[in-house]
Amino acid sequence: MRFDVAIVGLGPGADDLLAPRAAAVLACATDVVGYNAYVARVPARAGQHRHATDNREELLRARHALTLASEGRRVAIVSSGDAGVFAMASAVFEAMEHGNPVWRSLDVEIVPGISAMFAAAARIGAPLGHDFCAISLSDNLKPWETVLARLRAAAEAGFVIALYNPSSRARPWQLAAAFEMLRTILPQSTEIAMARCVSAPDERIEIGTLADVDPSRADMRTVVLIGTAATRRITRPDGKVWLYSPRGSAA
Ligand code: SAH
């Protein structure tokens, strides 16, 4: 296995949803770099250096990783889910584009991971079965007007929407505002699933409609899936439901 830098998606949480390739890369890295909670998910190995940070400075972390790699270390940079989805992979390339030219000759491997929307969809049925998109509701890195405009365009165009970063202590009101805007575009009966801590012991999945959804049920460990007018519900004898979005749909 040859790499100077490996950018690794750890999946949604469960050990058996981590790709075997990711496990192999993590086992031969000399250094692991990432946000605390994600580094903690990497099995400890004697001699391996762990650089866990609790700040959200992704670019600083990426530069640190590239610096270590250019000094001859074999560095794994970890993210939850897939590292290319609202995570470290783009920070690494941004740092590379603007940083030390030597970084461009590093051997980089990117190992895909199961993103939260796919793990959540697999619990719920097939809600992403027709055209869909992923939007981060966080306005830390883009203006709130841009978030709302993209959400509006996606709903008007008939995409199922996976909403990442729906809510946090620092951003408590955005999800309610997003639902309020969506109520002016989508039917009140539109199916909405809130999937929290998917594949972890404290997993919680709640399914409702745009009319009755309670935004306070979402937090920073929740992904919200918003159906289209075509998304269907199947109720099972025990009252639990499946959601699916048919492949063929005009809505
Ligand atoms: N790279 C990650 C996303 C990082 S952004 C991925 O591909 O999944 C962080 C957001 O991801 C959280 O706010 C939440 O919306 C979502 N998320 C990550 N893990 C999750 C899980 N196990 N269950 C539900 N949502 C999750």
PDB file of C-alpha atoms and ligand atoms in Angstrom:
ATOM      1  CA  MET A   1       0.000   0.000   0.000  1.00  0.00           C
ATOM      2  CA  ARG A   2       1.648   3.207  -1.206  1.00  0.00           C
ATOM      3  CA  PHE A   3       0.540   6.607   0.048  1.00  0.00           C
ATOM      4  CA  ASP A   4       1.963   9.707   1.647  1.00  0.00           C
ATOM      5  CA  VAL A   5      -1.479  11.075   2.463  1.00  0.00           C
ATOM      6  CA  ALA A   6      -4.658   9.031   2.729  1.00  0.00           C
ATOM      7  CA  ILE A   7      -7.984  10.818   3.079  1.00  0.00           C
ATOM      8  CA  VAL A   8     -10.271   8.314   4.735  1.00  0.00           C
ATOM      9  CA  GLY A   9     -14.039   8.261   5.256  1.00  0.00           C
ATOM     10  CA  LEU A  10     -14.879   6.331   8.431  1.00  0.00           C
ATOM     11  CA  GLY A  11     -18.548   5.732   7.604  1.00  0.00           C
ATOM     12  CA  PRO A  12     -21.491   6.699   9.812  1.00  0.00           C
ATOM     13  CA  GLY A  13     -20.285   5.086  13.050  1.00  0.00           C
ATOM     14  CA  ALA A  14     -20.611   1.299  13.128  1.00  0.00           C
ATOM     15  CA  ASP A  15     -17.328  -0.591  12.801  1.00  0.00           C
ATOM     16  CA  ASP A  16     -18.730  -2.936  10.175  1.00  0.00           C
ATOM     17  CA  LEU A  17     -19.708  -0.002   7.940  1.00  0.00           C
ATOM     18  CA  LEU A  18     -16.041   0.975   7.574  1.00  0.00           C
ATOM     19  CA  ALA A  19     -14.549  -0.166   4.258  1.00  0.00           C
ATOM     20  CA  PRO A  20     -11.887  -2.896   4.542  1.00  0.00           C
ATOM     21  CA  ARG A  21      -9.604  -0.647   2.476  1.00  0.00           C
ATOM     22  CA  ALA A  22     -10.034   2.148   5.057  1.00  0.00           C
ATOM     23  CA  ALA A  23      -9.090  -0.263   7.854  1.00  0.00           C
ATOM     24  CA  ALA A  24      -5.996  -1.364   5.900  1.00  0.00           C
ATOM     25  CA  VAL A  25      -4.891   2.228   5.269  1.00  0.00           C
ATOM     26  CA  LEU A  26      -5.415   3.185   8.930  1.00  0.00           C
ATOM     27  CA  ALA A  27      -3.367   0.177  10.008  1.00  0.00           C
ATOM     28  CA  CYS A  28      -0.301   1.311   8.092  1.00  0.00           C
ATOM     29  CA  ALA A  29      -0.464   5.093   8.669  1.00  0.00           C
ATOM     30  CA  THR A  30       2.249   6.521  10.921  1.00  0.00           C
ATOM     31  CA  ASP A  31       0.015   9.478  11.816  1.00  0.00           C
ATOM     32  CA  VAL A  32      -3.741   9.985  12.085  1.00  0.00           C
ATOM     33  CA  VAL A  33      -5.092  13.521  11.813  1.00  0.00           C
ATOM     34  CA  GLY A  34      -8.658  14.648  12.413  1.00  0.00           C
ATOM     35  CA  TYR A  35     -11.376  16.009  14.630  1.00  0.00           C
ATOM     36  CA  ASN A  36     -11.316  14.448  18.133  1.00  0.00           C
ATOM     37  CA  ALA A  37     -14.460  12.388  17.842  1.00  0.00           C
ATOM     38  CA  TYR A  38     -13.346  10.849  14.545  1.00  0.00           C
ATOM     39  CA  VAL A  39      -9.759  10.092  15.591  1.00  0.00           C
ATOM     40  CA  ALA A  40     -11.271   8.356  18.640  1.00  0.00           C
ATOM     41  CA  ARG A  41     -12.991   5.927  16.268  1.00  0.00           C
ATOM     42  CA  VAL A  42      -9.658   4.740  14.829  1.00  0.00           C
ATOM     43  CA  PRO A  43      -8.355   1.680  16.720  1.00  0.00           C
ATOM     44  CA  ALA A  44      -5.214   2.660  18.663  1.00  0.00           C
ATOM     45  CA  ARG A  45      -2.002   1.135  17.343  1.00  0.00           C
ATOM     46  CA  ALA A  46       1.401   1.118  19.049  1.00  0.00           C
ATOM     47  CA  GLY A  47       3.757   3.691  17.571  1.00  0.00           C
ATOM     48  CA  GLN A  48       1.084   5.541  15.634  1.00  0.00           C
ATOM     49  CA  HIS A  49       0.869   9.280  16.322  1.00  0.00           C
ATOM     50  CA  ARG A  50      -2.601  10.690  16.775  1.00  0.00           C
ATOM     51  CA  HIS A  51      -3.235  14.371  16.119  1.00  0.00           C
ATOM     52  CA  ALA A  52      -6.765  14.942  17.396  1.00  0.00           C
ATOM     53  CA  THR A  53      -7.950  18.533  17.420  1.00  0.00           C
ATOM     54  CA  ASP A  54     -11.176  19.943  18.721  1.00  0.00           C
ATOM     55  CA  ASN A  55     -11.193  23.041  16.573  1.00  0.00           C
ATOM     56  CA  ARG A  56     -13.106  23.321  13.323  1.00  0.00           C
ATOM     57  CA  GLU A  57     -10.177  24.809  11.423  1.00  0.00           C
ATOM     58  CA  GLU A  58     -10.172  22.310   8.616  1.00  0.00           C
ATOM     59  CA  LEU A  59      -7.600  24.184   6.519  1.00  0.00           C
ATOM     60  CA  LEU A  60      -5.098  24.369   9.381  1.00  0.00           C
ATOM     61  CA  ARG A  61      -5.560  20.659   9.973  1.00  0.00           C
ATOM     62  CA  ALA A  62      -5.079  19.924   6.265  1.00  0.00           C
ATOM     63  CA  ARG A  63      -1.866  21.995   6.147  1.00  0.00           C
ATOM     64  CA  HIS A  64      -0.575  20.212   9.213  1.00  0.00           C
ATOM     65  CA  ALA A  65      -1.236  16.830   7.583  1.00  0.00           C
ATOM     66  CA  LEU A  66       0.457  17.839   4.315  1.00  0.00           C
ATOM     67  CA  THR A  67       3.454  19.190   6.239  1.00  0.00           C
ATOM     68  CA  LEU A  68       3.825  15.906   8.139  1.00  0.00           C
ATOM     69  CA  ALA A  69       3.574  13.955   4.864  1.00  0.00           C
ATOM     70  CA  SER A  70       6.228  16.105   3.174  1.00  0.00           C
ATOM     71  CA  GLU A  71       8.526  15.303   6.114  1.00  0.00           C
ATOM     72  CA  GLY A  72       8.222  11.609   5.243  1.00  0.00           C
ATOM     73  CA  ARG A  73       5.336  10.520   7.493  1.00  0.00           C
ATOM     74  CA  ARG A  74       2.454   8.422   6.119  1.00  0.00           C
ATOM     75  CA  VAL A  75      -0.579  10.389   7.174  1.00  0.00           C
ATOM     76  CA  ALA A  76      -4.237   9.362   7.330  1.00  0.00           C
ATOM     77  CA  ILE A  77      -6.698  12.241   7.504  1.00  0.00           C
ATOM     78  CA  VAL A  78     -10.052  11.033   8.782  1.00  0.00           C
ATOM     79  CA  SER A  79     -13.626  12.268   8.453  1.00  0.00           C
ATOM     80  CA  SER A  80     -16.948  10.682   9.319  1.00  0.00           C
ATOM     81  CA  GLY A  81     -19.073   9.291   6.499  1.00  0.00           C
ATOM     82  CA  ASP A  82     -17.390  10.046   3.191  1.00  0.00           C
ATOM     83  CA  ALA A  83     -14.433  12.425   3.397  1.00  0.00           C
ATOM     84  CA  GLY A  84     -15.585  14.169   0.219  1.00  0.00           C
ATOM     85  CA  VAL A  85     -19.014  15.114   1.600  1.00  0.00           C
ATOM     86  CA  PHE A  86     -18.830  18.312   3.708  1.00  0.00           C
ATOM     87  CA  ALA A  87     -15.559  17.055   5.137  1.00  0.00           C
ATOM     88  CA  MET A  88     -11.758  17.051   4.974  1.00  0.00           C
ATOM     89  CA  ALA A  89     -11.051  16.017   1.367  1.00  0.00           C
ATOM     90  CA  SER A  90     -11.751  19.426  -0.183  1.00  0.00           C
ATOM     91  CA  ALA A  91      -9.827  21.164   2.620  1.00  0.00           C
ATOM     92  CA  VAL A  92      -6.773  19.075   1.697  1.00  0.00           C
ATOM     93  CA  PHE A  93      -6.977  20.112  -1.952  1.00  0.00           C
ATOM     94  CA  GLU A  94      -7.610  23.738  -1.047  1.00  0.00           C
ATOM     95  CA  ALA A  95      -4.504  23.672   1.134  1.00  0.00           C
ATOM     96  CA  MET A  96      -2.564  21.983  -1.663  1.00  0.00           C
ATOM     97  CA  GLU A  97      -3.628  24.519  -4.293  1.00  0.00           C
ATOM     98  CA  HIS A  98      -2.546  27.499  -2.193  1.00  0.00           C
ATOM     99  CA  GLY A  99       0.304  25.951  -0.219  1.00  0.00           C
ATOM    100  CA  ASN A 100       3.838  24.639  -0.604  1.00  0.00           C
ATOM    101  CA  PRO A 101       4.334  23.473  -4.256  1.00  0.00           C
ATOM    102  CA  VAL A 102       6.119  20.365  -2.916  1.00  0.00           C
ATOM    103  CA  TRP A 103       2.738  19.129  -1.628  1.00  0.00           C
ATOM    104  CA  ARG A 104       1.587  18.541  -5.224  1.00  0.00           C
ATOM    105  CA  SER A 105       3.997  15.657  -5.669  1.00  0.00           C
ATOM    106  CA  LEU A 106       2.732  13.764  -2.621  1.00  0.00           C
ATOM    107  CA  ASP A 107       1.083  10.413  -3.276  1.00  0.00           C
ATOM    108  CA  VAL A 108      -2.553  10.941  -2.220  1.00  0.00           C
ATOM    109  CA  GLU A 109      -5.119   8.168  -1.830  1.00  0.00           C
ATOM    110  CA  ILE A 110      -8.767   8.862  -1.084  1.00  0.00           C
ATOM    111  CA  VAL A 111     -10.755   6.035   0.484  1.00  0.00           C
ATOM    112  CA  PRO A 112     -14.529   6.452   0.126  1.00  0.00           C
ATOM    113  CA  GLY A 113     -16.883   5.988   3.055  1.00  0.00           C
ATOM    114  CA  ILE A 114     -20.608   5.480   3.550  1.00  0.00           C
ATOM    115  CA  SER A 115     -22.068   8.946   3.870  1.00  0.00           C
ATOM    116  CA  ALA A 116     -24.766   9.698   6.461  1.00  0.00           C
ATOM    117  CA  MET A 117     -27.443  10.094   3.781  1.00  0.00           C
ATOM    118  CA  PHE A 118     -26.829   6.572   2.467  1.00  0.00           C
ATOM    119  CA  ALA A 119     -26.722   5.017   5.914  1.00  0.00           C
ATOM    120  CA  ALA A 120     -29.944   6.856   6.830  1.00  0.00           C
ATOM    121  CA  ALA A 121     -31.678   5.976   3.564  1.00  0.00           C
ATOM    122  CA  ALA A 122     -30.880   2.307   4.126  1.00  0.00           C
ATOM    123  CA  ARG A 123     -32.716   2.421   7.479  1.00  0.00           C
ATOM    124  CA  ILE A 124     -35.736   4.200   6.034  1.00  0.00           C
ATOM    125  CA  GLY A 125     -36.352   2.355   2.756  1.00  0.00           C
ATOM    126  CA  ALA A 126     -35.385   3.919  -0.557  1.00  0.00           C
ATOM    127  CA  PRO A 127     -36.034   7.642  -0.068  1.00  0.00           C
ATOM    128  CA  LEU A 128     -33.189   8.658  -2.397  1.00  0.00           C
ATOM    129  CA  GLY A 129     -34.501   6.449  -5.212  1.00  0.00           C
ATOM    130  CA  HIS A 130     -35.004   9.221  -7.750  1.00  0.00           C
ATOM    131  CA  ASP A 131     -32.971  12.393  -8.334  1.00  0.00           C
ATOM    132  CA  PHE A 132     -31.606  13.811  -5.115  1.00  0.00           C
ATOM    133  CA  CYS A 133     -29.107  16.306  -3.798  1.00  0.00           C
ATOM    134  CA  ALA A 134     -27.226  17.020  -0.584  1.00  0.00           C
ATOM    135  CA  ILE A 135     -27.197  20.466   1.022  1.00  0.00           C
ATOM    136  CA  SER A 136     -25.413  21.580   4.172  1.00  0.00           C
ATOM    137  CA  LEU A 137     -27.687  23.849   6.194  1.00  0.00           C
ATOM    138  CA  SER A 138     -24.716  25.418   7.921  1.00  0.00           C
ATOM    139  CA  ASP A 139     -24.149  29.073   7.198  1.00  0.00           C
ATOM    140  CA  ASN A 140     -20.647  29.047   8.679  1.00  0.00           C
ATOM    141  CA  LEU A 141     -18.988  28.760   5.265  1.00  0.00           C
ATOM    142  CA  LYS A 142     -21.618  30.348   3.000  1.00  0.00           C
ATOM    143  CA  PRO A 143     -24.267  33.049   3.457  1.00  0.00           C
ATOM    144  CA  TRP A 144     -27.709  32.003   4.727  1.00  0.00           C
ATOM    145  CA  GLU A 145     -29.277  33.527   1.582  1.00  0.00           C
ATOM    146  CA  THR A 146     -27.280  31.035  -0.526  1.00  0.00           C
ATOM    147  CA  VAL A 147     -28.446  28.123   1.627  1.00  0.00           C
ATOM    148  CA  LEU A 148     -32.090  29.174   1.230  1.00  0.00           C
ATOM    149  CA  ALA A 149     -31.739  29.819  -2.516  1.00  0.00           C
ATOM    150  CA  ARG A 150     -30.252  26.346  -3.119  1.00  0.00           C
ATOM    151  CA  LEU A 151     -32.896  24.707  -0.969  1.00  0.00           C
ATOM    152  CA  ARG A 152     -35.651  26.527  -2.819  1.00  0.00           C
ATOM    153  CA  ALA A 153     -34.201  25.606  -6.230  1.00  0.00           C
ATOM    154  CA  ALA A 154     -33.821  21.944  -5.228  1.00  0.00           C
ATOM    155  CA  ALA A 155     -37.395  21.735  -3.934  1.00  0.00           C
ATOM    156  CA  GLU A 156     -38.783  23.483  -7.011  1.00  0.00           C
ATOM    157  CA  ALA A 157     -36.830  21.153  -9.293  1.00  0.00           C
ATOM    158  CA  GLY A 158     -38.220  18.023  -7.593  1.00  0.00           C
ATOM    159  CA  PHE A 159     -35.051  16.726  -5.929  1.00  0.00           C
ATOM    160  CA  VAL A 160     -35.192  14.676  -2.768  1.00  0.00           C
ATOM    161  CA  ILE A 161     -32.968  16.661  -0.384  1.00  0.00           C
ATOM    162  CA  ALA A 162     -30.511  15.327   2.182  1.00  0.00           C
ATOM    163  CA  LEU A 163     -29.864  18.112   4.689  1.00  0.00           C
ATOM    164  CA  TYR A 164     -26.555  17.878   6.544  1.00  0.00           C
ATOM    165  CA  ASN A 165     -25.628  20.030   9.565  1.00  0.00           C
ATOM    166  CA  PRO A 166     -29.314  20.827  10.162  1.00  0.00           C
ATOM    167  CA  SER A 167     -28.966  22.289  13.642  1.00  0.00           C
ATOM    168  CA  SER A 168     -26.512  22.994  16.419  1.00  0.00           C
ATOM    169  CA  ARG A 169     -26.342  25.060  19.578  1.00  0.00           C
ATOM    170  CA  ALA A 170     -24.779  27.912  17.600  1.00  0.00           C
ATOM    171  CA  ARG A 171     -27.345  27.575  14.769  1.00  0.00           C
ATOM    172  CA  PRO A 172     -30.666  26.855  16.498  1.00  0.00           C
ATOM    173  CA  TRP A 173     -33.188  28.549  14.159  1.00  0.00           C
ATOM    174  CA  GLN A 174     -32.132  27.676  10.612  1.00  0.00           C
ATOM    175  CA  LEU A 175     -33.969  24.360  10.265  1.00  0.00           C
ATOM    176  CA  ALA A 176     -37.324  25.873  11.306  1.00  0.00           C
ATOM    177  CA  ALA A 177     -36.767  28.677   8.798  1.00  0.00           C
ATOM    178  CA  ALA A 178     -35.935  26.136   6.090  1.00  0.00           C
ATOM    179  CA  PHE A 179     -39.149  24.156   6.764  1.00  0.00           C
ATOM    180  CA  GLU A 180     -41.154  27.378   6.741  1.00  0.00           C
ATOM    181  CA  MET A 181     -39.803  28.249   3.298  1.00  0.00           C
ATOM    182  CA  LEU A 182     -40.349  24.690   2.000  1.00  0.00           C
ATOM    183  CA  ARG A 183     -44.020  24.820   3.098  1.00  0.00           C
ATOM    184  CA  THR A 184     -44.549  27.509   0.456  1.00  0.00           C
ATOM    185  CA  ILE A 185     -43.293  25.135  -2.291  1.00  0.00           C
ATOM    186  CA  LEU A 186     -43.956  21.514  -1.356  1.00  0.00           C
ATOM    187  CA  PRO A 187     -47.233  19.789  -0.377  1.00  0.00           C
ATOM    188  CA  GLN A 188     -47.849  19.653   3.396  1.00  0.00           C
ATOM    189  CA  SER A 189     -47.951  15.847   3.035  1.00  0.00           C
ATOM    190  CA  THR A 190     -44.286  15.712   1.891  1.00  0.00           C
ATOM    191  CA  GLU A 191     -42.502  12.954   3.797  1.00  0.00           C
ATOM    192  CA  ILE A 192     -39.638  13.992   6.082  1.00  0.00           C
ATOM    193  CA  ALA A 193     -37.270  11.696   7.947  1.00  0.00           C
ATOM    194  CA  MET A 194     -34.942  12.743  10.724  1.00  0.00           C
ATOM    195  CA  ALA A 195     -32.192  10.208  11.228  1.00  0.00           C
ATOM    196  CA  ARG A 196     -29.967  10.720  14.251  1.00  0.00           C
ATOM    197  CA  CYS A 197     -26.741   8.850  15.046  1.00  0.00           C
ATOM    198  CA  VAL A 198     -27.390   6.317  12.326  1.00  0.00           C
ATOM    199  CA  SER A 199     -25.631   2.985  12.989  1.00  0.00           C
ATOM    200  CA  ALA A 200     -24.521   4.087  16.480  1.00  0.00           C
ATOM    201  CA  PRO A 201     -26.074   2.695  19.701  1.00  0.00           C
ATOM    202  CA  ASP A 202     -28.170   5.839  20.202  1.00  0.00           C
ATOM    203  CA  GLU A 203     -29.685   5.776  16.715  1.00  0.00           C
ATOM    204  CA  ARG A 204     -33.137   7.379  16.413  1.00  0.00           C
ATOM    205  CA  ILE A 205     -35.203   7.599  13.234  1.00  0.00           C
ATOM    206  CA  GLU A 206     -38.372   9.685  13.105  1.00  0.00           C
ATOM    207  CA  ILE A 207     -40.665   9.968  10.108  1.00  0.00           C
ATOM    208  CA  GLY A 208     -43.296  12.654   9.671  1.00  0.00           C
ATOM    209  CA  THR A 209     -44.589  15.136   7.157  1.00  0.00           C
ATOM    210  CA  LEU A 210     -43.829  18.746   6.355  1.00  0.00           C
ATOM    211  CA  ALA A 211     -47.090  19.702   8.123  1.00  0.00           C
ATOM    212  CA  ASP A 212     -46.114  18.230  11.500  1.00  0.00           C
ATOM    213  CA  VAL A 213     -42.310  18.019  11.521  1.00  0.00           C
ATOM    214  CA  ASP A 214     -40.669  19.349  14.700  1.00  0.00           C
ATOM    215  CA  PRO A 215     -37.315  20.981  13.910  1.00  0.00           C
ATOM    216  CA  SER A 216     -36.239  20.813  17.561  1.00  0.00           C
ATOM    217  CA  ARG A 217     -35.863  17.009  17.150  1.00  0.00           C
ATOM    218  CA  ALA A 218     -32.756  17.538  14.975  1.00  0.00           C
ATOM    219  CA  ASP A 219     -29.257  18.235  16.241  1.00  0.00           C
ATOM    220  CA  MET A 220     -25.748  18.216  14.837  1.00  0.00           C
ATOM    221  CA  ARG A 221     -25.766  14.414  14.656  1.00  0.00           C
ATOM    222  CA  THR A 222     -28.919  14.273  12.543  1.00  0.00           C
ATOM    223  CA  VAL A 223     -29.351  14.099   8.802  1.00  0.00           C
ATOM    224  CA  VAL A 224     -32.768  15.192   7.496  1.00  0.00           C
ATOM    225  CA  LEU A 225     -34.191  13.616   4.354  1.00  0.00           C
ATOM    226  CA  ILE A 226     -36.928  15.599   2.618  1.00  0.00           C
ATOM    227  CA  GLY A 227     -38.971  13.694   0.042  1.00  0.00           C
ATOM    228  CA  THR A 228     -40.739  15.019  -3.019  1.00  0.00           C
ATOM    229  CA  ALA A 229     -44.439  14.927  -3.895  1.00  0.00           C
ATOM    230  CA  ALA A 230     -43.689  11.495  -5.437  1.00  0.00           C
ATOM    231  CA  THR A 231     -42.161   9.964  -2.281  1.00  0.00           C
ATOM    232  CA  ARG A 232     -44.428   7.178  -0.964  1.00  0.00           C
ATOM    233  CA  ARG A 233     -45.057   5.627   2.439  1.00  0.00           C
ATOM    234  CA  ILE A 234     -45.739   1.942   3.131  1.00  0.00           C
ATOM    235  CA  THR A 235     -47.116   1.184   6.600  1.00  0.00           C
ATOM    236  CA  ARG A 236     -46.224  -2.220   8.030  1.00  0.00           C
ATOM    237  CA  PRO A 237     -48.519  -4.247  10.300  1.00  0.00           C
ATOM    238  CA  ASP A 238     -46.488  -3.160  13.366  1.00  0.00           C
ATOM    239  CA  GLY A 239     -47.065   0.516  12.477  1.00  0.00           C
ATOM    240  CA  LYS A 240     -43.513   1.142  11.314  1.00  0.00           C
ATOM    241  CA  VAL A 241     -43.162   2.667   7.895  1.00  0.00           C
ATOM    242  CA  TRP A 242     -40.955   2.487   4.834  1.00  0.00           C
ATOM    243  CA  LEU A 243     -40.432   5.496   2.594  1.00  0.00           C
ATOM    244  CA  TYR A 244     -39.458   5.168  -1.040  1.00  0.00           C
ATOM    245  CA  SER A 245     -39.101   7.491  -3.992  1.00  0.00           C
ATOM    246  CA  PRO A 246     -40.091   5.661  -7.177  1.00  0.00           C
ATOM    247  CA  ARG A 247     -37.473   5.619  -9.963  1.00  0.00           C
ATOM    248  CA  GLY A 248     -39.997   7.066 -12.388  1.00  0.00           C
ATOM    249  CA  SER A 249     -41.423  10.358 -11.207  1.00  0.00           C
ATOM    250  CA  ALA A 250     -42.419  13.649 -12.725  1.00  0.00           C
ATOM    251  CA  ALA A 251     -42.967  15.473  -9.412  1.00  0.00           C
TER     252      ALA A 251
HETATM  253  N1  SAH B   1     -18.648  13.526   5.782  1.00  0.00           N
HETATM  254  C1  SAH B   1     -19.870  13.253   6.516  1.00  0.00           C
HETATM  255  C2  SAH B   1     -20.668  14.523   6.774  1.00  0.00           C
HETATM  256  C3  SAH B   1     -19.966  15.501   7.691  1.00  0.00           C
HETATM  257  S1  SAH B   1     -20.935  16.920   8.037  1.00  0.00           S
HETATM  258  C4  SAH B   1     -20.707  12.214   5.771  1.00  0.00           C
HETATM  259  O1  SAH B   1     -20.427  11.918   4.602  1.00  0.00           O
HETATM  260  O2  SAH B   1     -21.634  11.668   6.388  1.00  0.00           O
HETATM  261  C5  SAH B   1     -21.635  16.470   9.623  1.00  0.00           C
HETATM  262  C6  SAH B   1     -23.102  16.112   9.450  1.00  0.00           C
HETATM  263  O3  SAH B   1     -23.219  14.799   8.911  1.00  0.00           O
HETATM  264  C7  SAH B   1     -23.912  16.069  10.704  1.00  0.00           C
HETATM  265  O4  SAH B   1     -24.347  17.367  11.113  1.00  0.00           O
HETATM  266  C8  SAH B   1     -25.076  15.204  10.278  1.00  0.00           C
HETATM  267  O5  SAH B   1     -25.960  15.954   9.481  1.00  0.00           O
HETATM  268  C9  SAH B   1     -24.407  14.187   9.376  1.00  0.00           C
HETATM  269  N2  SAH B   1     -24.043  12.926  10.029  1.00  0.00           N
HETATM  270  C10 SAH B   1     -22.806  12.432  10.196  1.00  0.00           C
HETATM  271  N3  SAH B   1     -22.857  11.209  10.782  1.00  0.00           N
HETATM  272  C11 SAH B   1     -24.167  10.933  10.997  1.00  0.00           C
HETATM  273  C12 SAH B   1     -24.887   9.809  11.565  1.00  0.00           C
HETATM  274  N4  SAH B   1     -24.238   8.729  12.018  1.00  0.00           N
HETATM  275  N5  SAH B   1     -26.225   9.891  11.612  1.00  0.00           N
HETATM  276  C13 SAH B   1     -26.881  10.961  11.120  1.00  0.00           C
HETATM  277  N6  SAH B   1     -26.256  12.039  10.583  1.00  0.00           N
HETATM  278  C14 SAH B   1     -24.923  12.024  10.519  1.00  0.00           C
END
